[in-house]
Amino acid sequence: MGSLIWKCGSCFEFEHSQPLPLQDWNNTVTFKAAAAFAPPLMVGLTLVNAAASKGAVCLDGSLPGYHIHRGYGSGANSWLIQLEGGGWCNSITKCVFSKKTRHGSSHYMEKQIPFEGILSNKAEENPDFYNWNRVKVRYCDGGSFSGDSQNEAAKLYFRGQRIWSAVMEDLMSKGMRYANQALLSGVKCLSDAGLFLDVLDISGWRTLRYMFAGVVRLQGMQKNLPRGCAKRFNPIMCFFPQRLIASVRTPLFLVNTAYDTWQIQVSLAPASADHHGYWNGCRKNYARCTESQISFLQGFRNQMLYAVKGFSRLKKNGLFINSCFAHCQTERQDTWFSPGSPHIKSKGIAESVGNWYFDRAAIMAIDCPYPCDHTCHHLVFK
């Protein structure tokens, strides 16, 4: 029987970041550099040639693409689809800039990328999914695969919804339809660092809500957002995962840090809200946070736990919320599955996701508050 799991796009890549050395319970350094791992599998880019005729194009009008490594053996008919993240463009100016990058044009995408973490083809690095068909769908629409409009004056195409359909149709023709037919309603989803919260920033303003408002309006997303939510809330509110997760019918597993570094830098304590630079050190390095700043971040953690309260009551779902200053943990080998990878009690991320997916155990793992977890791979920024 085939299997299918979606990994929702949400991961943003930071420049000038590095993992802080780990300490175990005896305070001895146990961090192993990424170079200690075997070289990852490099997988080439596949462009969807049939997409152009359907208007399924990137911001600049170029073809969308994905990277695929075929499965074998027991995983030959099982598929893991990763939707790449990469941020949003919420204005014409920002979208024009994005279309000159790999997040807006396939002309700038890498011809090959490493498959590691949950995409690894090595059993010792990815025990449950190593021999599946593993796909990374590139993100080039600036709107979370949700828009369907264009701006002729700026020559911008907001075609995320069409890209999604064109890529899925292409993958179906390459064998994914067998997994889909085998499971029918048995598809499952994994979200890594995607629990973006509608919360007040340090100035009392809702920075992320303002950003999302621009994305929704610019890309004409209103018609593509869940109808049930749109009937109850302003469409902008329905772009926030916290208002959707409890009503998602597909089994969903959330991997998130309680102190997500992207949300700290862009949503909670952005430079635009920090006029005196009080948070400049803290948002780059948690070790430089004051007691009052940590208290503010503990409040953010509390709001996250409240947001998943209804979600966690549903047995089909799963949770792994650890107390690390990080962002995206399933795509990096050192955090997904390796010696010294992050754990909650005795379970790591890869084992927790596998146990949930294969119904080996119910997983609702919520870490104790910072600074109790000594297995974290904290990110620090220059």
Coordinates of C-alpha atoms in Angstrom, one line a residue:
M1 CA 0.0 0.0 0.0
G2 CA 1.2 3.5 -0.8
S3 CA 1.5 6.4 1.6
L4 CA 1.5 10.1 1.3
I5 CA 2.6 12.8 3.6
W6 CA 2.7 16.6 3.0
K7 CA 5.2 18.8 4.6
C8 CA 3.8 22.3 4.6
G9 CA 6.1 25.2 3.5
S10 CA 7.0 27.6 6.3
C11 CA 10.7 27.6 6.7
F12 CA 12.6 30.8 6.1
E13 CA 16.3 30.9 5.5
F14 CA 18.3 33.3 7.7
E15 CA 21.6 34.8 6.7
H16 CA 24.5 34.9 9.1
S17 CA 23.0 32.4 11.5
Q18 CA 24.7 29.4 13.2
P19 CA 23.7 26.8 15.8
L20 CA 25.0 27.5 19.3
P21 CA 27.1 24.7 20.9
L22 CA 24.9 22.3 22.8
Q23 CA 25.3 21.2 26.4
D24 CA 24.0 18.0 27.9
W25 CA 22.6 17.5 31.4
N26 CA 26.1 17.6 32.8
N27 CA 26.9 20.8 31.0
T28 CA 29.6 19.2 28.8
V29 CA 29.7 20.3 25.1
T30 CA 28.2 17.7 22.8
F31 CA 27.5 19.7 19.7
K32 CA 28.7 18.1 16.4
A33 CA 29.3 20.3 13.5
A34 CA 27.3 19.7 10.3
A35 CA 30.6 18.7 8.6
A36 CA 30.6 15.6 10.8
F37 CA 27.8 14.2 8.8
A38 CA 28.2 12.3 5.5
P39 CA 27.8 14.6 2.4
P40 CA 24.1 14.9 1.6
L41 CA 22.5 13.6 -1.6
M42 CA 22.3 16.4 -4.3
V43 CA 19.1 16.4 -6.3
G44 CA 18.5 18.3 -9.5
L45 CA 15.8 20.8 -10.4
T46 CA 12.8 19.7 -12.6
L47 CA 10.8 22.4 -14.3
V48 CA 7.1 21.8 -15.0
N49 CA 7.0 22.6 -18.7
A50 CA 3.2 22.2 -19.0
A51 CA 2.7 24.9 -16.4
A52 CA 3.0 27.9 -18.7
S53 CA -0.1 27.0 -20.7
K54 CA -2.1 27.0 -17.5
G55 CA -0.8 30.3 -16.3
A56 CA 1.0 28.5 -13.5
V57 CA 4.1 30.6 -13.3
C58 CA 6.4 32.3 -10.8
L59 CA 6.3 36.0 -9.9
D60 CA 8.4 36.8 -13.0
G61 CA 6.5 34.5 -15.4
S62 CA 9.1 31.7 -15.3
L63 CA 8.3 28.0 -15.0
P64 CA 7.8 26.5 -11.5
G65 CA 9.9 23.6 -10.4
Y66 CA 10.6 20.9 -7.9
H67 CA 13.4 18.4 -6.9
I68 CA 12.5 14.7 -6.7
H69 CA 14.4 11.6 -5.6
R70 CA 12.6 8.4 -6.3
G71 CA 11.7 5.8 -3.7
Y72 CA 12.4 2.1 -3.8
G73 CA 11.6 -1.2 -2.1
S74 CA 8.9 -0.8 0.6
G75 CA 8.8 3.0 -0.1
A76 CA 8.4 2.8 -3.9
N77 CA 4.7 3.9 -3.8
S78 CA 5.0 6.2 -0.8
W79 CA 5.5 9.9 -1.2
L80 CA 6.7 12.8 1.0
I81 CA 6.0 16.2 -0.5
Q82 CA 7.8 19.2 1.0
L83 CA 6.4 22.6 0.1
E84 CA 9.3 25.1 0.4
G85 CA 8.8 28.2 2.5
G86 CA 10.5 31.6 1.9
G87 CA 8.4 34.5 3.2
W88 CA 5.8 36.7 1.6
C89 CA 5.9 39.8 -0.5
N90 CA 3.1 42.2 0.6
S91 CA 3.7 45.1 -1.8
I92 CA 4.5 45.7 -5.4
T93 CA 7.9 47.0 -4.5
K94 CA 8.8 43.9 -2.5
C95 CA 7.4 41.5 -5.1
V96 CA 9.4 43.2 -7.8
F97 CA 12.5 42.6 -5.7
S98 CA 11.5 39.0 -5.0
K99 CA 11.0 38.2 -8.7
K100 CA 14.8 38.7 -9.1
T101 CA 15.5 36.0 -6.5
R102 CA 15.0 32.3 -6.3
H103 CA 11.8 32.9 -4.3
G104 CA 10.2 34.7 -7.3
S105 CA 11.9 33.1 -10.3
S106 CA 13.1 29.7 -11.4
H107 CA 15.9 31.4 -13.3
Y108 CA 17.6 32.1 -9.9
M109 CA 16.9 28.7 -8.3
E110 CA 19.8 26.3 -7.6
K111 CA 20.2 23.6 -10.2
Q112 CA 20.9 21.1 -7.4
I113 CA 20.0 21.2 -3.7
P114 CA 21.0 18.9 -0.8
F115 CA 18.4 16.4 0.5
E116 CA 19.0 16.0 4.2
G117 CA 16.9 15.7 7.4
I118 CA 13.5 14.4 6.5
L119 CA 14.5 14.3 2.8
S120 CA 17.7 12.2 3.4
N121 CA 18.1 8.9 1.5
K122 CA 20.1 7.4 4.4
A123 CA 18.3 5.1 6.9
E124 CA 20.7 6.1 9.6
E125 CA 19.6 9.8 9.1
N126 CA 16.0 9.4 8.2
P127 CA 14.8 6.0 9.4
D128 CA 11.1 6.1 8.5
F129 CA 11.1 7.9 5.2
Y130 CA 14.6 7.4 3.6
N131 CA 13.3 5.1 0.8
W132 CA 10.1 7.0 -0.1
N133 CA 9.7 9.2 -3.1
R134 CA 10.8 12.5 -1.7
V135 CA 9.9 15.8 -3.4
K136 CA 10.7 19.4 -2.6
V137 CA 8.4 21.9 -4.4
R138 CA 10.1 25.2 -4.9
Y139 CA 8.4 28.4 -3.7
C140 CA 8.3 31.2 -6.2
D141 CA 4.9 33.0 -5.8
G142 CA 5.4 35.0 -2.7
G143 CA 2.0 34.0 -1.3
S144 CA 2.1 30.5 0.2
F145 CA 0.8 28.8 -3.0
S146 CA -2.5 30.7 -2.4
G147 CA -2.8 33.6 -4.8
D148 CA -4.5 33.8 -8.2
S149 CA -4.1 37.3 -9.8
Q150 CA -1.6 39.5 -11.5
N151 CA -0.3 43.0 -11.9
E152 CA 0.2 43.8 -15.5
A153 CA 1.9 47.2 -14.9
A154 CA 4.6 45.6 -12.8
K155 CA 4.7 42.4 -14.8
L156 CA 4.0 40.3 -11.6
Y157 CA 2.1 37.0 -11.6
F158 CA 0.5 35.9 -8.4
R159 CA -0.3 32.3 -9.4
G160 CA 0.5 30.2 -6.3
Q161 CA -2.8 28.3 -6.5
R162 CA -2.2 27.4 -10.2
I163 CA 1.4 26.4 -9.4
W164 CA 0.1 24.0 -6.7
S165 CA -2.3 22.4 -9.2
A166 CA 0.2 22.1 -12.0
V167 CA 2.9 20.6 -9.8
M168 CA 0.5 18.1 -8.3
E169 CA -0.8 17.1 -11.7
D170 CA 2.8 16.6 -12.9
L171 CA 3.7 14.4 -9.8
M172 CA 0.5 12.4 -10.2
S173 CA 1.6 11.5 -13.7
K174 CA 4.9 10.3 -12.2
G175 CA 3.3 7.8 -9.9
M176 CA 1.9 9.8 -6.9
R177 CA -1.6 9.0 -8.0
Y178 CA -1.1 5.4 -6.8
A179 CA -0.3 6.6 -3.3
N180 CA -3.2 8.9 -3.3
Q181 CA -5.7 6.2 -4.4
A182 CA -4.3 3.7 -1.9
L183 CA -4.9 6.0 1.0
L184 CA -7.8 8.2 -0.1
S185 CA -8.5 10.1 3.1
G186 CA -5.3 8.7 4.7
V187 CA -3.1 11.6 3.6
K188 CA -1.3 13.3 6.5
C189 CA 0.4 16.7 6.9
L190 CA 3.5 17.9 8.7
S191 CA 4.0 21.6 9.5
D192 CA 7.5 22.7 10.5
A193 CA 7.7 26.2 12.1
G194 CA 4.5 27.3 10.5
L195 CA 2.5 28.3 13.6
F196 CA 2.5 32.0 13.0
L197 CA 0.5 33.8 15.6
D198 CA -1.5 37.0 15.4
V199 CA 0.0 38.7 18.5
L200 CA 1.0 42.2 19.6
D201 CA 4.6 43.1 19.0
I202 CA 6.8 45.0 21.6
S203 CA 5.2 48.3 20.6
G204 CA 1.6 47.1 20.9
W205 CA 1.2 46.9 17.1
R206 CA 0.3 43.8 15.1
T207 CA 3.2 43.8 12.6
L208 CA 2.4 40.3 11.2
R209 CA -1.3 41.1 10.7
Y210 CA -0.3 44.2 8.7
M211 CA 2.1 42.1 6.6
F212 CA -0.6 39.4 5.9
A213 CA -3.1 42.0 5.0
G214 CA -0.9 43.2 2.2
V215 CA -0.3 39.7 0.9
V216 CA -4.0 38.7 1.0
R217 CA -5.1 41.8 -0.8
L218 CA -2.3 42.0 -3.4
Q219 CA -2.5 38.4 -4.4
G220 CA -6.3 38.1 -4.5
M221 CA -6.4 35.3 -2.0
Q222 CA -9.8 35.9 -0.5
K223 CA -11.5 33.4 -2.8
N224 CA -9.0 30.7 -2.0
L225 CA -9.1 30.9 1.8
P226 CA -11.2 28.4 3.8
R227 CA -14.9 29.3 3.4
G228 CA -15.8 28.3 6.9
C229 CA -13.2 30.6 8.4
A230 CA -14.0 33.5 5.9
K231 CA -17.6 33.5 7.1
R232 CA -16.6 34.1 10.7
F233 CA -13.6 36.3 10.3
N234 CA -12.0 39.0 8.1
P235 CA -10.2 37.1 5.3
I236 CA -6.9 38.4 6.6
M237 CA -7.4 36.5 9.9
C238 CA -7.9 33.3 8.0
F239 CA -4.3 33.5 6.7
F240 CA -3.2 32.8 10.3
P241 CA -2.7 29.1 11.0
Q242 CA -3.9 29.5 14.6
R243 CA -7.5 30.1 13.3
L244 CA -7.4 27.0 11.0
I245 CA -5.6 24.2 12.7
A246 CA -8.5 23.0 14.9
S247 CA -10.8 22.6 11.9
V248 CA -8.4 20.9 9.5
R249 CA -9.8 17.5 8.7
T250 CA -6.5 16.0 7.5
P251 CA -4.4 14.6 10.4
L252 CA -1.7 17.3 11.1
F253 CA 1.5 17.2 13.1
L254 CA 3.0 20.5 14.3
V255 CA 6.7 20.8 14.9
N256 CA 7.4 24.3 16.3
T257 CA 9.7 26.0 18.8
A258 CA 8.1 28.0 21.5
Y259 CA 10.6 30.8 20.8
D260 CA 10.6 30.9 17.0
T261 CA 13.5 33.1 15.9
W262 CA 11.8 34.2 12.7
Q263 CA 8.7 35.4 14.6
I264 CA 10.9 37.1 17.2
Q265 CA 12.9 39.0 14.6
V266 CA 10.0 39.8 12.2
S267 CA 6.8 39.7 14.2
L268 CA 7.5 40.2 17.9
A269 CA 10.5 42.5 18.0
P270 CA 11.0 43.8 14.5
A271 CA 13.4 46.8 14.1
S272 CA 10.4 48.9 13.0
A273 CA 8.9 48.5 16.5
D274 CA 12.2 48.8 18.3
H275 CA 13.0 52.5 17.8
H276 CA 15.7 52.7 20.5
G277 CA 17.3 49.4 19.7
Y278 CA 16.5 47.9 23.1
W279 CA 15.8 44.5 21.5
N280 CA 18.7 44.5 19.0
G281 CA 20.9 42.1 21.1
C282 CA 18.1 39.8 22.3
R283 CA 16.6 39.2 18.9
K284 CA 20.0 38.0 17.6
N285 CA 21.1 36.0 20.6
Y286 CA 18.8 34.7 23.3
A287 CA 21.7 34.8 25.8
R288 CA 21.6 38.6 25.6
C289 CA 18.0 38.9 26.5
T290 CA 17.1 40.7 29.8
E291 CA 14.8 39.2 32.4
S292 CA 11.9 41.4 31.2
Q293 CA 12.5 40.4 27.6
I294 CA 12.5 36.7 28.5
S295 CA 9.3 37.3 30.4
F296 CA 7.8 38.9 27.2
L297 CA 8.8 35.8 25.2
Q298 CA 7.4 33.5 27.8
G299 CA 4.1 35.3 27.2
F300 CA 4.4 34.5 23.5
R301 CA 5.0 30.8 24.4
N302 CA 1.8 30.9 26.5
Q303 CA -0.2 32.3 23.6
M304 CA 1.2 29.5 21.4
L305 CA 0.1 26.8 23.8
Y306 CA -3.3 28.4 24.1
A307 CA -3.6 28.5 20.3
V308 CA -3.1 24.7 20.0
K309 CA -5.4 23.8 22.9
G310 CA -8.3 22.7 20.7
F311 CA -6.0 21.2 18.1
S312 CA -4.4 19.0 20.8
R313 CA -7.7 17.5 21.8
L314 CA -8.1 15.7 18.5
K315 CA -6.5 12.3 18.6
K316 CA -5.6 12.3 14.9
N317 CA -3.2 15.3 15.4
G318 CA 0.3 15.4 16.9
L319 CA 2.5 18.0 18.5
F320 CA 6.2 18.6 19.2
I321 CA 6.7 22.1 20.7
N322 CA 10.1 22.5 22.2
S323 CA 11.6 25.4 24.1
C324 CA 14.4 26.3 21.7
F325 CA 15.4 29.5 20.0
A326 CA 15.3 28.1 16.5
H327 CA 13.4 28.0 13.2
C328 CA 12.7 24.9 11.1
Q329 CA 14.0 21.6 12.6
T330 CA 13.0 18.9 10.2
E331 CA 15.2 20.0 7.3
R332 CA 18.5 20.1 9.2
Q333 CA 20.1 16.8 9.9
D334 CA 21.5 17.9 13.3
T335 CA 18.0 18.7 14.5
W336 CA 16.0 16.0 12.7
F337 CA 17.9 12.9 13.6
S338 CA 21.4 12.7 14.9
P339 CA 23.4 12.3 18.1
G340 CA 22.5 15.2 20.3
S341 CA 19.4 16.2 18.4
P342 CA 16.7 18.1 20.3
H343 CA 14.5 15.9 22.5
I344 CA 11.4 16.3 24.7
K345 CA 11.9 13.8 27.4
S346 CA 13.3 10.7 25.6
K347 CA 11.9 11.3 22.1
G348 CA 13.5 13.3 19.2
I349 CA 11.7 15.0 16.3
A350 CA 12.2 12.2 13.7
E351 CA 11.0 9.5 16.1
S352 CA 8.0 11.6 17.2
V353 CA 6.9 12.3 13.6
G354 CA 7.3 8.6 12.6
N355 CA 5.5 7.4 15.7
W356 CA 2.6 9.7 14.9
Y357 CA 2.5 9.0 11.1
F358 CA 2.6 5.2 11.5
D359 CA 0.2 5.2 14.5
R360 CA 2.8 3.7 16.8
A361 CA 2.0 6.2 19.5
A362 CA 0.1 9.3 20.3
I363 CA 2.4 12.3 20.3
M364 CA 1.5 15.5 22.2
A365 CA 4.9 16.6 23.3
I366 CA 5.2 20.1 24.9
D367 CA 8.5 21.1 26.4
C368 CA 8.9 22.9 29.8
P369 CA 9.7 26.6 29.5
Y370 CA 13.1 28.0 28.7
P371 CA 15.8 27.4 30.1
C372 CA 15.0 23.8 31.1
D373 CA 15.8 22.1 27.8
H374 CA 19.5 21.3 27.4
T375 CA 19.2 19.5 24.0
C376 CA 18.3 22.6 22.0
H377 CA 20.3 23.8 18.9
H378 CA 19.8 27.5 19.5
L379 CA 20.3 29.9 16.6
V380 CA 22.4 33.0 17.0
F381 CA 22.9 35.8 14.5
K382 CA 25.8 38.1 13.8

